[in-house]
Short mmCIF file of C-alpha atoms in Angstrom, two decimals:
data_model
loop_
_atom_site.label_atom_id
_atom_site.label_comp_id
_atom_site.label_asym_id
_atom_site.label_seq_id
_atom_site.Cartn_x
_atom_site.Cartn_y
_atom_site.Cartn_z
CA UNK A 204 30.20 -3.18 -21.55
CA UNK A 205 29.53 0.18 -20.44
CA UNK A 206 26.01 -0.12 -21.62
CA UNK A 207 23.32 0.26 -19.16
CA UNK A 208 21.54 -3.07 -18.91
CA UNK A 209 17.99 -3.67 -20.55
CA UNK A 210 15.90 -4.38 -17.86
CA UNK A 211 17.20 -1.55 -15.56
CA UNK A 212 16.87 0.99 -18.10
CA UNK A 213 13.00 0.42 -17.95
CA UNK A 214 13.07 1.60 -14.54
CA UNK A 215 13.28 5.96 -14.33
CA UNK A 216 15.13 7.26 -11.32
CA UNK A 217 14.29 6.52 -7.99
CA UNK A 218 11.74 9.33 -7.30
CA UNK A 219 12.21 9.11 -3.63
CA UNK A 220 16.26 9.18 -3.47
CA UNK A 221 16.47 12.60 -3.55
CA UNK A 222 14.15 13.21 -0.33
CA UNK A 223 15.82 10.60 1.65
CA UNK A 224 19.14 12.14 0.57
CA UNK A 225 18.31 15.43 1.65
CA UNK A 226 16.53 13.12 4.92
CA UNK A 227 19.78 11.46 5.45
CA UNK A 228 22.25 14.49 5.28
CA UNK A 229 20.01 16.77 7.73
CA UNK A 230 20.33 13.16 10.53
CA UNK A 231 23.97 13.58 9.75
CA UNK A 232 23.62 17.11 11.02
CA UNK A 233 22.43 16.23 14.31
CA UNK A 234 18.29 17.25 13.01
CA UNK A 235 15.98 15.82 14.46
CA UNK A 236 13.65 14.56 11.67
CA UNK A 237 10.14 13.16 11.93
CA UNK A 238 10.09 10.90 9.78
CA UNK A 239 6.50 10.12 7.96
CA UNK A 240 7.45 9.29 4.40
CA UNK A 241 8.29 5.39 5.08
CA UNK A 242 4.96 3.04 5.54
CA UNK A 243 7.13 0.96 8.17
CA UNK A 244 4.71 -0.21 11.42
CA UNK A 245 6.62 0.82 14.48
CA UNK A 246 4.29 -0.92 16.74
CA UNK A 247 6.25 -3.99 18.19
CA UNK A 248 4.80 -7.74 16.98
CA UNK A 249 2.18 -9.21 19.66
CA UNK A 250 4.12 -10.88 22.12
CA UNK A 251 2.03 -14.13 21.41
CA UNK A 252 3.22 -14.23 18.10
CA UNK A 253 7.19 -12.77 19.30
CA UNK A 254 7.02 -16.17 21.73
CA UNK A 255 6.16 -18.77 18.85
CA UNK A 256 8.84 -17.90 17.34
CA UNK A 257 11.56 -17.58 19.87
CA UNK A 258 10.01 -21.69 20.67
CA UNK A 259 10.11 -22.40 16.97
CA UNK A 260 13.56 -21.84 16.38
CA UNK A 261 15.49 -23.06 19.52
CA UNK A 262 14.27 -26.19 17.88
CA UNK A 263 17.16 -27.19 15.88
CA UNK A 264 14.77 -29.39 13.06
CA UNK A 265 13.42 -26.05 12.15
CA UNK A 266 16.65 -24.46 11.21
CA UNK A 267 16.49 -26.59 7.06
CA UNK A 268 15.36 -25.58 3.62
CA UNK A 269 11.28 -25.00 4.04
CA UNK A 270 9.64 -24.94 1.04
CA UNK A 271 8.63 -21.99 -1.23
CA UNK A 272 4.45 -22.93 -1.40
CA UNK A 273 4.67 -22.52 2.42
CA UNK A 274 4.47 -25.27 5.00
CA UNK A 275 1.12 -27.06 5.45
CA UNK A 276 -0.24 -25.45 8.58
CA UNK A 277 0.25 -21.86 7.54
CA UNK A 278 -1.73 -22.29 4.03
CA UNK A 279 -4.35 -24.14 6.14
CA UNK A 280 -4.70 -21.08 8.07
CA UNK A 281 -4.58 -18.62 5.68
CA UNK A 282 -7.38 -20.22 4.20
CA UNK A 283 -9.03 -20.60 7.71
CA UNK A 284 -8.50 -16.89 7.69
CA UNK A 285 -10.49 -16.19 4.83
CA UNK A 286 -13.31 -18.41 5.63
CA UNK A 287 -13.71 -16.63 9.14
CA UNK A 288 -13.07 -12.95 7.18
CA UNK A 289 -14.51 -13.16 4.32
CA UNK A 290 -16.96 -16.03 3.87
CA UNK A 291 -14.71 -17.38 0.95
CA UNK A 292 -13.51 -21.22 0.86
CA UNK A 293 -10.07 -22.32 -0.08
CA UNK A 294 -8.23 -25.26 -1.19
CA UNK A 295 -5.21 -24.64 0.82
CA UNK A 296 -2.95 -27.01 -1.56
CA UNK A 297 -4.62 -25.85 -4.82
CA UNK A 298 -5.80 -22.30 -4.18
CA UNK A 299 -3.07 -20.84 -1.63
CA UNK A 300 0.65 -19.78 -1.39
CA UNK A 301 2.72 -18.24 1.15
CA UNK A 302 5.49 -15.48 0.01
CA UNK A 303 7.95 -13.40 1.26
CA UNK A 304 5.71 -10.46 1.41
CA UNK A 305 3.03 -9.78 -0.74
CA UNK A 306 5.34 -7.66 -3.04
CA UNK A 307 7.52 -10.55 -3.73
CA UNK A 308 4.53 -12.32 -4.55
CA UNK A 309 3.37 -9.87 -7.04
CA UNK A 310 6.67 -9.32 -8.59
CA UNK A 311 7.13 -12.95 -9.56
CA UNK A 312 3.62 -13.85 -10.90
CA UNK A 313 4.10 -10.70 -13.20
CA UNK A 314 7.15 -12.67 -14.45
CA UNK A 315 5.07 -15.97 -14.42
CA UNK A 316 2.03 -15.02 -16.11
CA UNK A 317 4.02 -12.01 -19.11
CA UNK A 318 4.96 -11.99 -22.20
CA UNK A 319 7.68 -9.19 -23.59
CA UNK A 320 4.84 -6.33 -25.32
CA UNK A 321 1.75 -7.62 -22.99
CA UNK A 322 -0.17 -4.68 -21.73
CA UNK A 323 -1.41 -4.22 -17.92
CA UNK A 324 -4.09 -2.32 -16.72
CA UNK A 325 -2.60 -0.37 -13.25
CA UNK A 326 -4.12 2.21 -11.08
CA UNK A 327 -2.62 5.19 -11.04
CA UNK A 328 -1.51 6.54 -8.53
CA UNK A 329 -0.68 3.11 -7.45
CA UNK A 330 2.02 1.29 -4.83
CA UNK A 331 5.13 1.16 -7.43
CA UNK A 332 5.40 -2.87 -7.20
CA UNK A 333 1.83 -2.98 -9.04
CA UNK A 334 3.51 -1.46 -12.23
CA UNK A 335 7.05 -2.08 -12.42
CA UNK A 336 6.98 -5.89 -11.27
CA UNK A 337 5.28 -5.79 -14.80
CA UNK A 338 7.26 -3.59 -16.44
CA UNK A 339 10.59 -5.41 -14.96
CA UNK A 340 8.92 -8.58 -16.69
CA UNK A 341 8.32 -6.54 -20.38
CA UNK A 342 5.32 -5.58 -20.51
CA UNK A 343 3.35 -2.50 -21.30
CA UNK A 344 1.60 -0.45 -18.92
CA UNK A 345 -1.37 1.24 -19.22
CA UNK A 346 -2.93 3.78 -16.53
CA UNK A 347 -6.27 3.86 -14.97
CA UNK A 348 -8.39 5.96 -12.56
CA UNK A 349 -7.47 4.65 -8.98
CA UNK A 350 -10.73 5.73 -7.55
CA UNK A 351 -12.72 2.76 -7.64
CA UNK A 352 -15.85 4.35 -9.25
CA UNK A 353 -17.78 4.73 -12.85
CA UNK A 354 -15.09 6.22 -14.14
CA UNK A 355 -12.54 3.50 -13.29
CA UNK A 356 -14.85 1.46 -15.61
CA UNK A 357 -15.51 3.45 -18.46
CA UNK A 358 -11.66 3.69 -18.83
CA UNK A 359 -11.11 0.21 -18.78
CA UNK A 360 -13.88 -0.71 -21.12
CA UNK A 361 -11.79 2.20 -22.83
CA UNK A 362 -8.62 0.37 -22.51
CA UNK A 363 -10.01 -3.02 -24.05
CA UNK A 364 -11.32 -1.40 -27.54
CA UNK A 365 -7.61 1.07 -27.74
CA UNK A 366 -4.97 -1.52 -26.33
CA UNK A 367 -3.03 -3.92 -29.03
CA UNK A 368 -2.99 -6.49 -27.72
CA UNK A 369 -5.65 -6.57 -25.17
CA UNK A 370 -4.52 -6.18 -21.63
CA UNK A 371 -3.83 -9.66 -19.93
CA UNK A 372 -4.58 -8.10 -16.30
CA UNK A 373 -5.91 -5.77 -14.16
CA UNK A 374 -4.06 -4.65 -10.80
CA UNK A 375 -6.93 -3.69 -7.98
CA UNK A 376 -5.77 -2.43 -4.60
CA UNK A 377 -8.42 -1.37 -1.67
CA UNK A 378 -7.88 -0.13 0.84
CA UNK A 379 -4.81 1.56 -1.30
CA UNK A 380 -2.00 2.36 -1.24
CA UNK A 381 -1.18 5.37 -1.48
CA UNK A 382 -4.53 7.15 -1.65
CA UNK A 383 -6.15 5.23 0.99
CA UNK A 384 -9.32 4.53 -1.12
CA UNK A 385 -11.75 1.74 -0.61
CA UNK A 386 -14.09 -0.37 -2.70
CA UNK A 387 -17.31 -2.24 -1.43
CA UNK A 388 -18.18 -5.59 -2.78
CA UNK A 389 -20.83 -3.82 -5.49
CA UNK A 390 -17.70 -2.43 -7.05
CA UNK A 391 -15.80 -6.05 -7.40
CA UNK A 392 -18.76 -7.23 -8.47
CA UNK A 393 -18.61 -4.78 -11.45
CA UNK A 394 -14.67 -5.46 -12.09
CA UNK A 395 -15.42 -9.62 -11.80
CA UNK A 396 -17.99 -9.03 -14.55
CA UNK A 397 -15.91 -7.21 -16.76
CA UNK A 398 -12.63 -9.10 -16.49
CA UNK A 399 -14.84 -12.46 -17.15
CA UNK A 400 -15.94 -11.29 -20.21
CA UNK A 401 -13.25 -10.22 -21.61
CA UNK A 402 -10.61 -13.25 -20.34
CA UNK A 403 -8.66 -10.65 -18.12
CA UNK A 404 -6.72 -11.88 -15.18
CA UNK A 405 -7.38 -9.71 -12.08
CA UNK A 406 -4.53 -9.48 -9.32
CA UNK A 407 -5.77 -7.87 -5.99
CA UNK A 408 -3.56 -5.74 -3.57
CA UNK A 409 -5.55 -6.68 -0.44
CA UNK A 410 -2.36 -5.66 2.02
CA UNK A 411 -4.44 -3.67 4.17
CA UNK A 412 -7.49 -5.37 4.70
CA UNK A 413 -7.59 -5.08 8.38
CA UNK A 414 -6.85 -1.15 8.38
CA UNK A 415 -9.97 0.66 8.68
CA UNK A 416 -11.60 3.40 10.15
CA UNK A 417 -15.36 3.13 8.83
CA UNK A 418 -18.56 1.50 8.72
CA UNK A 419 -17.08 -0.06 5.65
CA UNK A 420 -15.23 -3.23 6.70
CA UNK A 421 -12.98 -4.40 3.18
CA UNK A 422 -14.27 -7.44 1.58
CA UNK A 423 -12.04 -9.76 -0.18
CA UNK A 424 -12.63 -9.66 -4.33
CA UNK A 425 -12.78 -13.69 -3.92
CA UNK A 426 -16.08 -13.37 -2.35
CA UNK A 427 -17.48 -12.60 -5.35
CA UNK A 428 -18.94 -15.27 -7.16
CA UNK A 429 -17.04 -16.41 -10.29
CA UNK A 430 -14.08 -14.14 -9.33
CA UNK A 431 -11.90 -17.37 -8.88
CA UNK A 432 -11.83 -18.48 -12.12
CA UNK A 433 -9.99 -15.12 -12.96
CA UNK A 434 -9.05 -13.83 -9.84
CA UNK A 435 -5.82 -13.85 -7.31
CA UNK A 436 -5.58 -12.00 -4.47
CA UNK A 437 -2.80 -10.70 -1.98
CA UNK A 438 -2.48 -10.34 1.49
CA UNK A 439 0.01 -10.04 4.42
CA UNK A 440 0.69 -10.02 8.02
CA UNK A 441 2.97 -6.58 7.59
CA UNK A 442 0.51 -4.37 9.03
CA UNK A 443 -2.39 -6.24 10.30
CA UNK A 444 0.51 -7.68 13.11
CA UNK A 445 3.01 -5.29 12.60
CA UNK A 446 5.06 -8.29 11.37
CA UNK A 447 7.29 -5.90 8.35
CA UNK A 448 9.96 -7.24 8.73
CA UNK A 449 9.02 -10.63 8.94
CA UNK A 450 8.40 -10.45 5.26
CA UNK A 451 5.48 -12.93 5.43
CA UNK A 452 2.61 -12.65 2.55
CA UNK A 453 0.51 -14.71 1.04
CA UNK A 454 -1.43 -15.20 -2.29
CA UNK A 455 -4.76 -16.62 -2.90
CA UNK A 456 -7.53 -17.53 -5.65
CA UNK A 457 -7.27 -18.85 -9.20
CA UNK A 458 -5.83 -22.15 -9.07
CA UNK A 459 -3.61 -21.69 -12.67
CA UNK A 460 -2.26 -18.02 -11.28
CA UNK A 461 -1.46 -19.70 -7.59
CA UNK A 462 0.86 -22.41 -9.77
CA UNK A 463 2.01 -20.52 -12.07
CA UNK A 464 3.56 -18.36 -9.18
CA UNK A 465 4.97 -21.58 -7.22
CA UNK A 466 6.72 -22.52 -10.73
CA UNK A 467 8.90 -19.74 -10.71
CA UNK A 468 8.85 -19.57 -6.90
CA UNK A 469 10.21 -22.98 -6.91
CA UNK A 470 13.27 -21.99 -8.81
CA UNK A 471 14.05 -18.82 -7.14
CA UNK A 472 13.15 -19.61 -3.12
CA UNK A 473 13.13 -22.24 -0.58
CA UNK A 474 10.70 -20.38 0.81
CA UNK A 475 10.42 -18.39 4.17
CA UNK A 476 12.41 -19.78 7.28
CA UNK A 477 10.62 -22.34 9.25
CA UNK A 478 9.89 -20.73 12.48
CA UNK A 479 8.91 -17.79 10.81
CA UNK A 480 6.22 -19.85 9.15
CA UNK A 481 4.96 -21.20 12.63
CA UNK A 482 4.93 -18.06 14.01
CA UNK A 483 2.75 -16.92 10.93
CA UNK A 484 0.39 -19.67 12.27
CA UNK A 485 0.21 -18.12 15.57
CA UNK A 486 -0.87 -14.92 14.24
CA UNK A 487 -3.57 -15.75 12.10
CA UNK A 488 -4.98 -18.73 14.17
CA UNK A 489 -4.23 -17.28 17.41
CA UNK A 490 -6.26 -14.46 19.67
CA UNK A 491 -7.33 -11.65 17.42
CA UNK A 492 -7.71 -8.76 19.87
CA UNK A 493 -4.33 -7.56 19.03
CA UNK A 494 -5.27 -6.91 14.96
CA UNK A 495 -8.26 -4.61 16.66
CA UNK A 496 -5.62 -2.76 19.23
CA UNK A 497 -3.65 -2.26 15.84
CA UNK A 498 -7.03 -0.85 14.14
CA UNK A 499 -7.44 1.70 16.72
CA UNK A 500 -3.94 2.80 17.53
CA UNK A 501 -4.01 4.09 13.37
CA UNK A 502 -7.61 5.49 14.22
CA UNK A 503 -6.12 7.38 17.00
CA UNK A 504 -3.08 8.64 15.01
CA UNK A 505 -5.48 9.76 11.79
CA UNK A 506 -7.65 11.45 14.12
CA UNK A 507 -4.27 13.88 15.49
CA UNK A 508 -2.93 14.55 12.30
CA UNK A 509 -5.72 14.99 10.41
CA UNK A 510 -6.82 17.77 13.54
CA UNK A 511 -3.22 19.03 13.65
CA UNK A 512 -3.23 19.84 9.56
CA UNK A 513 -6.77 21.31 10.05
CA UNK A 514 -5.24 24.09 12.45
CA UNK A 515 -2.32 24.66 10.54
CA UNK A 516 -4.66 25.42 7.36
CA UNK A 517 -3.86 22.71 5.30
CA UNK A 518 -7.15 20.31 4.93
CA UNK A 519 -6.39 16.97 3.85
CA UNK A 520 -9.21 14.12 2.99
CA UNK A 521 -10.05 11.88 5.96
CA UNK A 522 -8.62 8.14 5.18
CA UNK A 523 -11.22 5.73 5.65
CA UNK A 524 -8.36 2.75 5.50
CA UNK A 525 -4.60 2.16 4.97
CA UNK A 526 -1.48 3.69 7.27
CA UNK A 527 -1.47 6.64 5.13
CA UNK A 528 -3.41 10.22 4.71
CA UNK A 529 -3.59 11.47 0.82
CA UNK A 530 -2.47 14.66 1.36
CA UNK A 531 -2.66 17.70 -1.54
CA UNK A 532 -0.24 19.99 -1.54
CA UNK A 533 -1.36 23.59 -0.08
CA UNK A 534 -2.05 25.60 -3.57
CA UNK A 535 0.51 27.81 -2.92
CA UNK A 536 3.25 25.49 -3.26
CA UNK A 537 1.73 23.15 -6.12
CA UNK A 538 3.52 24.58 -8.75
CA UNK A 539 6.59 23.36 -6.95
CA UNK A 540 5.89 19.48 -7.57
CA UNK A 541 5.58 16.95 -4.88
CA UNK A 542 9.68 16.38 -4.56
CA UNK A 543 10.51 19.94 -4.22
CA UNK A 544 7.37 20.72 -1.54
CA UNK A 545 8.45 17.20 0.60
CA UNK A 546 12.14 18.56 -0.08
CA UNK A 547 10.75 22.14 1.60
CA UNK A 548 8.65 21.04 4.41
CA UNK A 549 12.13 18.67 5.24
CA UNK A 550 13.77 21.39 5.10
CA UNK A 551 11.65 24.18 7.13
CA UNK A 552 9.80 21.92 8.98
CA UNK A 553 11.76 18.36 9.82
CA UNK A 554 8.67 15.96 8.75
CA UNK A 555 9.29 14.19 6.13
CA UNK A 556 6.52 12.62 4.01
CA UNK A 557 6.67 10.94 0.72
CA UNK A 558 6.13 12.92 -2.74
CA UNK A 559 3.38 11.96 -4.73
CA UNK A 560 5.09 11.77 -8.19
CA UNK A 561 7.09 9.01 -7.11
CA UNK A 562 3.45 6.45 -7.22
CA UNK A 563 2.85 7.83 -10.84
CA UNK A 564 2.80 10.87 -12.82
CA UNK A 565 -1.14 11.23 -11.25
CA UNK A 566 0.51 11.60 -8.08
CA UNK A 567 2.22 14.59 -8.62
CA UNK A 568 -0.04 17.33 -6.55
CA UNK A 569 -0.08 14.94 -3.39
CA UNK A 570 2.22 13.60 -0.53
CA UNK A 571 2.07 10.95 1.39
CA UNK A 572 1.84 10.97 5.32
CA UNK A 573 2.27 7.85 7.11
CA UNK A 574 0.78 7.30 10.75
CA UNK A 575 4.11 5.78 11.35
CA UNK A 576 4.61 7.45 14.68
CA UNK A 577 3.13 7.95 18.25
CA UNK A 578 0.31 10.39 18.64
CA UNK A 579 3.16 12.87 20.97
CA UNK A 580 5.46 12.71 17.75
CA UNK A 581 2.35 13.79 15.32
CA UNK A 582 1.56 16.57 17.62
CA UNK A 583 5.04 17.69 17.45
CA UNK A 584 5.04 17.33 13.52
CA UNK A 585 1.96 19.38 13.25
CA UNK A 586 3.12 22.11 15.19
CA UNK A 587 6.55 22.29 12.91
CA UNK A 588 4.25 22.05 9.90
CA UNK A 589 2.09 24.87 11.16
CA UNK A 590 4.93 26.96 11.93
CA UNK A 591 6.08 26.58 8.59
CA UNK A 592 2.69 27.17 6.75
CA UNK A 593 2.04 30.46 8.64
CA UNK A 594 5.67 31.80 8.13
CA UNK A 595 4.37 31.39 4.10
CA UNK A 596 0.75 33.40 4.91
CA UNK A 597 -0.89 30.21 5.39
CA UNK A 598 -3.41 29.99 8.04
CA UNK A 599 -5.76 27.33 10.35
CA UNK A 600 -9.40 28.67 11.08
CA UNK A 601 -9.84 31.44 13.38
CA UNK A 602 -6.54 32.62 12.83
CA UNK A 603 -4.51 35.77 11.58
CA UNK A 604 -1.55 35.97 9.27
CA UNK A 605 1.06 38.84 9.60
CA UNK A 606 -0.83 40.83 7.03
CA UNK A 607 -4.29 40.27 8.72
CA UNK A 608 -3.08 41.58 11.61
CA UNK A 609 -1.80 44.71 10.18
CA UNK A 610 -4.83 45.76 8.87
CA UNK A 611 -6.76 44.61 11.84
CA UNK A 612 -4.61 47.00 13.69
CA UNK A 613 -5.21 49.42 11.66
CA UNK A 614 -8.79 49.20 11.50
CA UNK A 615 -8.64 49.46 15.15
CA UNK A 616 -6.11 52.96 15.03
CA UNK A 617 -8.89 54.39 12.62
#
């Protein structure tokens, strides 16, 4: 009885409680914290979308059990979505669900579609859902570059001659999350080839398809051709409307995967409430300009923190997509680990940002900065951050630490 049970002993410590402990106790203390570590939109939902809803609901037939596939008109639309997007045609009673999310989504097909001992093929780093939705369900995971280049293949044709059994899927997710890395279509193309020939099941993480900053726009993996027959792929309105907390996802593709998900789906969920659904509707069938005043406002943000970090001395990669920068650690506090360093610059500089080690053990060396807050807040974040790198001899261009100084004035005396 005191045992702990089976499936939550697969799951290691929550790498991120002890940062939002130490987050939570410095609030307590009257702090003010800037909080960057969460990937939670704070940009209100278009009002459009807000005003379906508030319509939808004071209608007291909407207020019943919906069903768990998703009503009618909002798989219609998803897959009028994707034909307008992508190019890509869909059955929307065959080929399309709605979920709660697109992390609910991918937690139950992993339970749908595993047997206890199966082995997955996940990116790592990699959003945590894409490995322990699996690993909840008993399989066994095995890791893979998350860059989506040569090397990503040669270790999965890698992972198909060393894995007993052979892995039953592969988890893609561009832009990502957390590295903000994208793939073009030349790069599915590769993946749909290999998972075809050797009978792998392919589950995309397309969350932030409408968050970029580039000339490269993120195709769908459905677009290319054959990628059906293996292929599912999820999306949701979370960030493209700034709709979080609506929970409202969807999944899309291979017709087996897409009912083997509303199996179990019909067991566990009546689905999402009604006027949410309708509301979903509005969004993706409604006036678009507000998914490109989204776009930008994350452009803008990027652009201030990545400008701010720059002049406090710590140069972090430009993110071509996703809410997130990819952040590594300054080298003089890698040795530290992710959870100390985010647990420091809490501490010394009250920003918060999430530690790398907690999206894999090839995260460690990184944190993760969300564009989770107004450009005024960022500015104010970078300054703490620089204050707190030059206190530790850590320096932006064109600028003197302590000990430069000194001898510069010394120089001078001479």
């Amino acid at each position: 009885m005191t045992e702990e049970f089976h499936r939550i002993r697969r799951l290691p410590p929550y790498v991120f409680a002890e940062v939002n402990k130490a987050k939570a106790a410095a609030r307590a203390r009257g702090e003010d914290i800037i909080d960057l570590g969460m990937g939670n939109p704070d940009s209100p939902t278009p009002s459009h979308i807000v005003k379906k809803l508030v319509e939808t609901v004071a209608d007291p037939r909407s207020h019943g059990y919906s069903v768990s596939r998703g009503i009618p008109g909002l798989r219609k639309a998803l897959a009028g979505y994707y034909d307008r997007r992508f190019n890509v045609k869909l059955d929307p009673d065959t080929e399309v669900i709605a979920t709660l999310g697109s992390k609910e989504g991918l937690a139950n097909l992993a339970s749908a579609i595993t047997s206890p001992g199966d082995t997955i093929l996940v990116p790592n780093p990699s959003y945590p859902i894409h490995q322990f939705g699996f690993i909840i369900a008993g399989a066994s995971v095995r890791s893979i570059p998350a860059y989506p280049d040569d090397e990503m293949l040669r270790a999965l044709e890698r992972a198909v001659r060393h894995s007993v059994p052979k892995p039953t899927a592969l988890i893609v997710n561009f832009p990502s999350n957390p590295t903000a890395y994208l793939a073009d279509l030349d790069f599915y193309k590769e993946i749909v080839r290999f998972c075809r020939r050797e009978e792998i099941f392919i589950l995309s993480d397309l969350a932030y398809a409408e968050i970029y900053f580039g000339d490269l726009v993120p195709p769908s993996i459905l677009a290319v051709e054959g990628a059906k027959d293996i292929a599912v792929e999820f999306t949701s309105l979370s960030k493209t409307y700034s709709m979080a907390g609506w929970r409202m996802g969807f999944a899309a593709g291979n017709p087996r995967l897409i009912e083997a998900l509303a199996r179990i789906k019909s067991y566990l969920d009546y689905g999402a409430f009604t006027p949410i659904q309708v509301a979903a509707v509005a969004a993706l069938s409604g006036p678009q300009d507000c998914v490109a005043e989204i776009r930008q406002l994350y452009k803008d943000r990027r652009d201030v923190l990545l400008r701010g970090l720059h002049a406090a001395g710590w140069d972090v990669p430009k993110p071509e997509g996703s809410m997130f920068a990819w952040a590594p650690i300054p080298e003089k506090f890698r040795d530290m680990g992710s959870v100390a360093f985010s647990k420091l610059l809490l501490q010394e500089a009250g920003v918060a940002v999430a530690p790398g080690l907690g999206f894999g053990e090839h995260g460690e060396g990184f944190v993760r900065i969300g564009l989770v807050e107004n450009t005024q807040r960022l500015r104010q974040a970078t300054r703490a951050i620089k204050g707190f790198l030059n206190a530790n001899g850590i320096n932006g261009p064109n600028q003197q630490g302590p000990q430069q100084k000194q001898s510069a004035l010394e120089d001078t005396a001479s």
